[in-house]
Amino acid sequence: MIDKKNSCKTTTLENGLQVAVIRKDGALFSCNIGIRTGALHEGPAQKGICHFLEHMIFKGTIFRSNKTLNEDLEYLGGEYNAFTDYVSTVFTITALQEEISEGLGILNEMVRFPAFPVDEMEKEKGVVLSELKATLDDTESLTLNLLNRKAYRKSGLRTDILGTKTCIKGFTRKKLADFHSKHYVPGNAVLTIVSPLEFSLVLKIVKDIFGSWTGDAPKKNEISFEKNRPGRFKSSKQMEQSAIGMLYTFELEEHEKLPLRILNYKLGNSANSMLFRKLREEMGLAYDAYSDLDLTDRIQSLTIYTQVHDDSTEVALDIIKGITEGLAQGSVISDRDLEVMKKVMKTGVMSTLEDTHHLCSSIMDDLIEGDPPMKFLEDIEDLEKITLVDVERVAAKVLKDPTIFILRAGD
């Protein structure tokens, strides 16, 4: 297993860029550059600008056209991608280790010198608006978006990361360029690299490429935690099945997060979870049922989702409530369950350590959240100390007063 002390080095360049370098044997390198600005930092007239900007970063730089940039990315022979979430925007490259200088050079050029060609902007608006419309056709996406709108009164979580139709149509080159110049600065960025190369060599490459980048961290819109609004809400849509979404929000201390992650595995995050076993295997009501945990600071939520035949909606909802209420009362999980869940978490960590890309992304997540890199290694040590009492306490704290949204099949 990777030794954190000898395999991971962190530094902050003079320009403010935070860098984490991990040495891992193998033929590949992976790098992520993350901007600490996401959908929750957007103003009312900016909804979707982080995601739209992410798209436009791939549409050419002041040195390379759209076609040339993407051909050069392809020529690396690996994988490249990007994503936007509520607190960050991240760009990734994974390729053969001999491509590290070229890969980092292209990434540097993309995030620092995008061209924002007007013709490409107009075409991309159509692409993103199509993407937004697709969420209305996707039952799961629509249900979870509507669930958030019912659960929150003020939070930016009410709005899809893609933004709104009005805002997307209103984006101009100037608005994009102004947002970019404010947020795409080294003082607001994190760079993570996993490769087999020596630390000194990687750091030299990083300084040579990113050292001339300038800009301090900007003042951003404050993100505050909002408790969900408890209650049951519903709507209808012409479709084949009905969907059920449940949302819990909470504010946990650091030591409570690991027990909750263990609980989530048992509740709905494995093929043998309580939700899956009951709703699918025992009752035959649903093809899938899951729970999703978000421990991002100032978001902290747990979501449950499933789809069932409309006639089975109330039965399925009663089953879900029975499971969550039983967990909250501390009468469901056994010592064997706890042992299995610990093994599952350990397996997940080991899988991350084996995969260059996943390891790089995991460390990026740590740094964006303000955690030490490779925090999961600390979690492995702490895992052995977790008891059933710890899990039961966090279940009682979290699994109460949910927002329930039902999207029923109908006209």
Coordinates of C-alpha atoms in Angstrom, one line a residue:
M1 CA 0.0 0.0 0.0
I2 CA 1.1 3.6 -0.7
D3 CA 3.0 5.1 2.2
K4 CA 1.5 8.6 2.5
K5 CA 4.6 10.1 4.2
N6 CA 7.0 8.9 1.5
S7 CA 4.6 9.0 -1.5
C8 CA 2.8 12.3 -1.2
K9 CA 4.3 15.8 -1.2
T10 CA 2.3 19.1 -1.1
T11 CA 3.5 22.6 -1.7
T12 CA 2.1 26.0 -2.6
L13 CA 3.8 27.9 -5.4
E14 CA 4.7 31.6 -4.9
N15 CA 1.6 32.5 -7.0
G16 CA -0.7 30.7 -4.6
L17 CA -1.3 27.5 -6.6
Q18 CA -1.7 24.6 -4.2
V19 CA 0.0 21.4 -5.5
A20 CA -0.1 17.8 -4.4
V21 CA 2.3 15.3 -6.1
I22 CA 1.9 11.6 -5.5
R23 CA 4.6 9.1 -6.6
K24 CA 3.1 5.8 -7.8
D25 CA 4.8 3.1 -9.8
G26 CA 3.3 2.4 -13.2
A27 CA 3.2 3.6 -16.8
L28 CA 0.6 6.3 -16.5
F29 CA 0.4 9.8 -15.1
S30 CA -2.9 11.6 -14.1
C31 CA -3.4 15.2 -13.3
N32 CA -6.4 17.2 -12.2
I33 CA -6.6 21.0 -12.0
G34 CA -9.5 22.2 -9.9
I35 CA -11.0 25.7 -9.6
R36 CA -12.6 26.3 -6.2
T37 CA -15.7 27.8 -7.8
G38 CA -18.9 25.9 -8.5
A39 CA -22.6 26.4 -9.0
L40 CA -23.2 27.5 -5.4
H41 CA -20.9 30.5 -6.0
E42 CA -23.0 31.8 -8.9
G43 CA -25.2 34.9 -8.6
P44 CA -28.9 35.0 -9.6
A45 CA -28.1 36.1 -13.2
Q46 CA -25.2 33.6 -13.5
K47 CA -26.9 30.3 -13.1
G48 CA -25.1 27.7 -15.1
I49 CA -22.0 29.9 -15.9
C50 CA -19.5 27.5 -14.2
H51 CA -20.8 24.6 -16.3
F52 CA -21.0 26.6 -19.5
L53 CA -17.4 27.9 -18.9
E54 CA -16.2 24.4 -18.4
H55 CA -17.6 23.5 -21.9
M56 CA -16.1 26.6 -23.5
I57 CA -12.6 25.8 -22.1
F58 CA -12.5 23.0 -24.7
K59 CA -13.5 25.3 -27.6
G60 CA -10.0 26.6 -28.3
T61 CA -7.4 28.9 -26.8
I62 CA -5.7 32.1 -28.0
F63 CA -3.0 29.9 -29.4
R64 CA -4.9 26.8 -30.7
S65 CA -8.2 26.6 -32.5
N66 CA -11.0 24.3 -31.3
K67 CA -10.0 21.7 -33.8
T68 CA -6.3 21.9 -33.0
L69 CA -6.8 21.8 -29.3
N70 CA -8.9 18.7 -29.3
E71 CA -6.6 17.0 -31.8
D72 CA -3.7 17.8 -29.5
L73 CA -5.6 16.4 -26.5
E74 CA -6.4 13.3 -28.5
Y75 CA -2.7 12.9 -29.6
L76 CA -1.8 12.4 -25.9
G77 CA -3.3 9.0 -26.4
G78 CA -5.1 9.0 -23.0
E79 CA -8.3 10.3 -21.5
Y80 CA -9.3 13.9 -20.9
N81 CA -12.5 15.2 -19.3
A82 CA -14.0 17.8 -17.0
F83 CA -16.9 18.3 -14.6
T84 CA -18.6 21.0 -12.7
D85 CA -20.3 20.4 -9.3
Y86 CA -21.7 22.8 -6.6
V87 CA -18.3 23.9 -5.2
S88 CA -15.7 23.3 -7.9
T89 CA -14.8 22.9 -11.6
V90 CA -12.3 20.2 -12.4
F91 CA -10.3 19.3 -15.6
T92 CA -8.5 16.0 -15.9
I93 CA -5.9 14.3 -18.1
T94 CA -4.6 10.7 -17.8
A95 CA -2.0 9.4 -20.3
L96 CA 1.4 7.7 -20.6
Q97 CA 3.9 9.1 -18.2
E98 CA 6.2 10.4 -21.0
E99 CA 3.4 12.8 -22.0
I100 CA 3.3 14.6 -18.6
S101 CA 5.0 17.8 -19.8
E102 CA 2.8 18.1 -22.9
G103 CA -0.3 17.2 -21.0
L104 CA 0.3 19.8 -18.3
G105 CA 1.2 22.4 -20.9
I106 CA -2.1 21.9 -22.7
L107 CA -4.1 22.0 -19.4
N108 CA -2.3 25.2 -18.4
E109 CA -3.1 26.8 -21.8
M110 CA -6.8 25.7 -21.5
V111 CA -7.5 27.1 -18.1
R112 CA -5.4 30.3 -18.5
F113 CA -5.9 31.3 -22.1
P114 CA -9.4 30.3 -23.4
A115 CA -10.4 32.1 -26.6
F116 CA -14.2 32.1 -26.1
P117 CA -15.0 32.3 -29.8
V118 CA -18.4 33.8 -30.3
D119 CA -19.5 31.4 -33.0
E120 CA -18.6 28.4 -30.7
M121 CA -20.4 30.1 -27.8
E122 CA -23.7 30.2 -29.7
K123 CA -23.4 26.6 -30.8
E124 CA -22.6 25.5 -27.2
K125 CA -25.6 27.3 -25.9
G126 CA -27.7 25.0 -28.0
V127 CA -25.7 22.0 -26.7
V128 CA -26.3 23.0 -23.0
L129 CA -29.9 23.9 -23.6
S130 CA -30.4 20.4 -25.1
E131 CA -28.6 18.9 -22.1
L132 CA -31.0 20.9 -19.8
K133 CA -34.0 19.6 -21.7
A134 CA -32.7 16.1 -21.4
T135 CA -33.0 16.3 -17.6
L136 CA -36.8 16.9 -18.1
D137 CA -37.0 13.6 -20.0
D138 CA -35.0 11.7 -17.5
T139 CA -37.2 10.6 -14.6
E140 CA -34.4 10.3 -12.1
S141 CA -32.9 13.7 -12.8
L142 CA -36.3 15.4 -12.9
T143 CA -37.4 13.9 -9.6
L144 CA -34.2 14.8 -7.7
N145 CA -34.3 18.4 -9.1
L146 CA -37.9 18.8 -8.0
L147 CA -37.0 17.2 -4.6
N148 CA -34.4 19.9 -4.1
R149 CA -36.8 22.7 -5.0
K150 CA -39.2 21.5 -2.4
A151 CA -36.6 20.8 0.2
Y152 CA -34.8 24.2 0.1
R153 CA -36.2 27.7 0.2
K154 CA -33.2 29.8 -0.6
S155 CA -30.2 27.5 -1.3
G156 CA -28.5 27.4 -4.7
L157 CA -29.2 23.7 -4.5
R158 CA -32.6 24.5 -5.8
T159 CA -31.1 25.1 -9.2
D160 CA -29.6 22.4 -11.4
I161 CA -25.8 22.8 -12.0
L162 CA -26.6 23.2 -15.7
G163 CA -28.4 26.5 -14.9
T164 CA -31.6 28.0 -16.2
K165 CA -32.7 28.5 -19.8
T166 CA -32.8 32.3 -19.3
C167 CA -29.3 32.6 -17.9
I168 CA -27.8 30.3 -20.5
K169 CA -29.3 32.3 -23.3
G170 CA -28.0 35.5 -21.8
F171 CA -24.4 34.5 -21.5
T172 CA -22.1 36.8 -23.5
R173 CA -18.4 36.6 -24.3
K174 CA -17.8 39.5 -21.9
K175 CA -19.7 37.8 -19.0
L176 CA -17.8 34.6 -19.6
A177 CA -14.4 36.4 -19.8
D178 CA -15.1 38.5 -16.7
F179 CA -16.1 35.4 -14.7
H180 CA -13.0 33.5 -15.9
S181 CA -10.6 36.3 -15.1
K182 CA -12.0 36.5 -11.6
H183 CA -12.1 32.9 -10.7
Y184 CA -9.5 31.1 -12.9
V185 CA -6.5 32.3 -10.9
P186 CA -3.8 30.3 -9.1
G187 CA -4.9 31.5 -5.6
N188 CA -8.3 29.8 -6.4
A189 CA -6.8 26.6 -7.9
V190 CA -5.6 23.2 -6.9
L191 CA -3.3 20.9 -9.0
T192 CA -2.9 17.2 -8.2
I193 CA -0.6 14.8 -10.1
V194 CA 0.0 11.1 -9.7
S195 CA 3.0 9.7 -11.7
P196 CA 6.0 7.3 -11.3
L197 CA 8.4 10.3 -11.7
E198 CA 10.5 11.7 -8.9
F199 CA 9.0 14.6 -6.9
S200 CA 11.7 17.0 -7.8
L201 CA 11.2 16.5 -11.5
V202 CA 7.4 16.8 -11.3
L203 CA 7.7 20.0 -9.2
K204 CA 10.2 21.5 -11.7
I205 CA 7.8 20.8 -14.6
V206 CA 4.9 22.3 -12.6
K207 CA 6.8 25.5 -11.8
D208 CA 8.1 25.9 -15.3
I209 CA 4.6 25.6 -16.7
F210 CA 2.3 27.2 -14.1
G211 CA 4.8 29.6 -12.3
S212 CA 3.9 32.6 -14.4
W213 CA 0.2 32.3 -13.7
T214 CA -1.0 35.2 -11.5
G215 CA -4.0 36.1 -9.4
D216 CA -5.2 36.0 -5.8
A217 CA -8.2 34.1 -4.6
P218 CA -11.4 36.1 -5.3
K219 CA -14.1 37.1 -2.9
K220 CA -17.0 34.7 -3.6
N221 CA -20.6 34.5 -2.7
E222 CA -21.0 33.0 0.8
I223 CA -22.3 29.4 0.9
S224 CA -24.4 28.7 4.0
F225 CA -26.0 25.5 5.2
E226 CA -29.8 25.3 4.8
K227 CA -31.9 22.7 6.6
N228 CA -34.4 20.9 4.4
R229 CA -38.1 21.6 4.7
P230 CA -39.8 18.4 6.1
G231 CA -43.0 17.3 4.4
R232 CA -44.5 15.3 1.6
F233 CA -44.9 16.8 -1.9
K234 CA -46.0 15.4 -5.2
S235 CA -46.4 16.2 -8.9
S236 CA -47.3 14.1 -12.0
K237 CA -45.9 13.4 -15.4
Q238 CA -46.8 11.2 -18.3
M239 CA -44.5 8.3 -17.9
E240 CA -44.5 4.5 -17.2
Q241 CA -43.6 4.4 -13.5
S242 CA -43.7 6.7 -10.4
A243 CA -40.6 7.9 -8.7
I244 CA -39.9 8.5 -5.0
G245 CA -37.2 10.8 -3.7
M246 CA -36.3 11.5 0.0
L247 CA -33.9 14.0 1.3
Y248 CA -32.3 14.4 4.7
T249 CA -29.9 17.3 5.6
F250 CA -27.7 17.6 8.7
E251 CA -24.6 19.2 10.2
L252 CA -22.2 16.7 11.4
E253 CA -18.9 16.9 13.4
E254 CA -15.9 15.4 11.6
H255 CA -15.9 12.3 13.8
E256 CA -19.5 11.5 12.8
K257 CA -18.9 11.4 9.1
L258 CA -17.2 8.0 8.9
P259 CA -20.0 6.2 10.9
L260 CA -22.5 7.8 8.5
R261 CA -20.6 6.5 5.5
I262 CA -20.7 3.1 7.0
L263 CA -24.4 3.4 7.6
N264 CA -25.0 4.6 4.0
Y265 CA -23.3 1.4 2.6
K266 CA -25.9 -0.7 4.5
L267 CA -28.8 1.5 3.7
G268 CA -28.5 1.9 0.0
N269 CA -25.0 2.0 -1.4
S270 CA -24.4 -1.7 -2.3
A271 CA -25.9 -4.5 -4.2
N272 CA -26.9 -6.1 -0.9
S273 CA -28.2 -2.9 0.7
M274 CA -31.3 -2.8 2.8
L275 CA -33.2 -0.8 0.2
F276 CA -32.2 -3.1 -2.6
R277 CA -32.9 -6.3 -0.8
K278 CA -36.3 -5.3 0.4
L279 CA -37.7 -3.4 -2.6
R280 CA -36.2 -5.6 -5.3
E281 CA -35.2 -9.0 -4.0
E282 CA -38.0 -9.6 -1.4
M283 CA -40.9 -7.5 -2.8
G284 CA -40.1 -7.3 -6.5
L285 CA -41.3 -3.7 -6.6
A286 CA -38.3 -1.9 -8.1
Y287 CA -35.4 -2.5 -10.5
D288 CA -33.1 -0.4 -8.4
A289 CA -33.1 1.6 -5.1
Y290 CA -30.2 3.5 -3.7
S291 CA -29.1 6.1 -1.2
D292 CA -26.5 8.8 -2.0
L293 CA -24.4 10.6 0.5
D294 CA -22.9 14.1 0.0
L295 CA -20.6 15.2 2.8
T296 CA -19.5 18.4 1.1
D297 CA -19.1 21.2 3.7
R298 CA -22.3 23.3 3.9
I299 CA -24.3 20.8 1.8
Q300 CA -24.3 17.6 3.9
S301 CA -27.3 15.5 2.6
L302 CA -28.5 12.0 2.2
T303 CA -30.8 11.2 -0.7
I304 CA -32.9 8.1 -1.3
Y305 CA -34.3 7.3 -4.7
T306 CA -36.4 4.5 -6.4
Q307 CA -38.9 4.0 -9.2
V308 CA -42.0 1.7 -8.9
H309 CA -45.3 1.0 -10.6
D310 CA -47.7 3.7 -9.7
D311 CA -50.0 1.2 -7.8
S312 CA -47.0 0.3 -5.6
T313 CA -46.0 3.8 -4.6
E314 CA -47.5 3.9 -1.1
V315 CA -46.3 0.4 -0.4
A316 CA -42.7 1.2 -1.5
L317 CA -42.8 4.5 0.5
D318 CA -43.9 2.6 3.7
I319 CA -41.1 0.1 3.2
I320 CA -38.5 2.9 2.8
K321 CA -39.8 4.7 5.9
G322 CA -39.8 1.5 7.8
I323 CA -36.1 0.9 7.0
T324 CA -35.0 4.5 7.8
E325 CA -37.1 4.7 11.0
G326 CA -35.7 1.3 12.1
L327 CA -32.2 2.5 11.6
A328 CA -32.9 5.7 13.5
Q329 CA -34.1 3.6 16.4
G330 CA -31.0 1.5 16.4
S331 CA -32.6 -1.9 16.0
V332 CA -31.4 -3.1 12.6
I333 CA -27.7 -3.3 12.2
S334 CA -25.7 -6.2 13.7
D335 CA -22.1 -6.7 14.5
R336 CA -21.7 -8.8 11.4
D337 CA -23.2 -6.0 9.3
L338 CA -20.7 -3.6 10.7
E339 CA -17.8 -5.9 10.0
V340 CA -19.0 -6.4 6.4
M341 CA -19.4 -2.6 5.9
K342 CA -15.9 -2.0 7.2
K343 CA -14.5 -4.6 4.7
V344 CA -16.4 -2.9 1.8
M345 CA -15.0 0.5 2.7
K346 CA -11.4 -0.9 2.9
T347 CA -11.9 -2.6 -0.5
G348 CA -13.0 0.8 -1.9
V349 CA -9.9 2.5 -0.6
M350 CA -7.6 -0.2 -2.0
S351 CA -9.3 0.0 -5.3
T352 CA -8.7 3.8 -5.3
L353 CA -5.0 3.3 -4.5
E354 CA -4.6 0.8 -7.5
D355 CA -6.1 3.2 -10.0
T356 CA -4.0 6.3 -11.0
H357 CA -6.9 8.3 -12.3
H358 CA -9.2 7.6 -9.3
L359 CA -6.3 8.3 -6.8
C360 CA -5.7 11.6 -8.4
S361 CA -9.4 12.5 -8.3
S362 CA -9.7 11.4 -4.7
I363 CA -6.8 13.7 -3.6
M364 CA -8.4 16.6 -5.6
D365 CA -11.6 16.0 -3.6
D366 CA -9.6 16.1 -0.3
L367 CA -7.9 19.4 -1.2
I368 CA -11.1 21.1 -2.5
E369 CA -12.7 20.2 0.8
G370 CA -9.8 21.5 2.8
D371 CA -8.8 18.0 4.0
P372 CA -5.3 16.6 4.0
P373 CA -4.4 14.7 0.9
M374 CA -5.1 10.9 1.0
K375 CA -7.4 11.3 4.0
F376 CA -8.9 7.9 3.2
L377 CA -5.7 6.4 4.7
E378 CA -6.5 8.0 8.0
D379 CA -10.1 6.8 7.6
I380 CA -8.8 3.2 7.3
E381 CA -7.1 3.6 10.6
D382 CA -10.1 5.2 12.3
L383 CA -12.4 2.6 10.8
E384 CA -11.3 0.0 13.3
K385 CA -12.4 2.2 16.2
I386 CA -16.0 2.6 14.9
T387 CA -18.6 0.8 17.0
L388 CA -22.3 0.0 16.5
V389 CA -23.1 2.7 19.0
D390 CA -21.3 5.2 16.8
V391 CA -23.4 4.2 13.8
E392 CA -26.6 4.1 15.8
R393 CA -26.0 7.6 17.1
V394 CA -25.4 9.1 13.7
A395 CA -28.5 7.3 12.3
A396 CA -30.7 8.8 15.0
K397 CA -29.2 12.3 14.3
V398 CA -29.5 12.1 10.5
L399 CA -32.6 10.0 9.6
K400 CA -35.3 12.3 10.8
D401 CA -37.6 14.9 9.2
P402 CA -37.1 14.1 5.6
T403 CA -38.4 15.9 2.5
I404 CA -40.4 13.4 0.5
F405 CA -41.2 14.0 -3.2
I406 CA -43.3 11.7 -5.3
L407 CA -43.4 12.1 -9.1
R408 CA -46.5 10.1 -10.1
A409 CA -47.1 8.5 -13.4
G410 CA -50.1 10.2 -15.0
D411 CA -51.2 13.1 -17.1

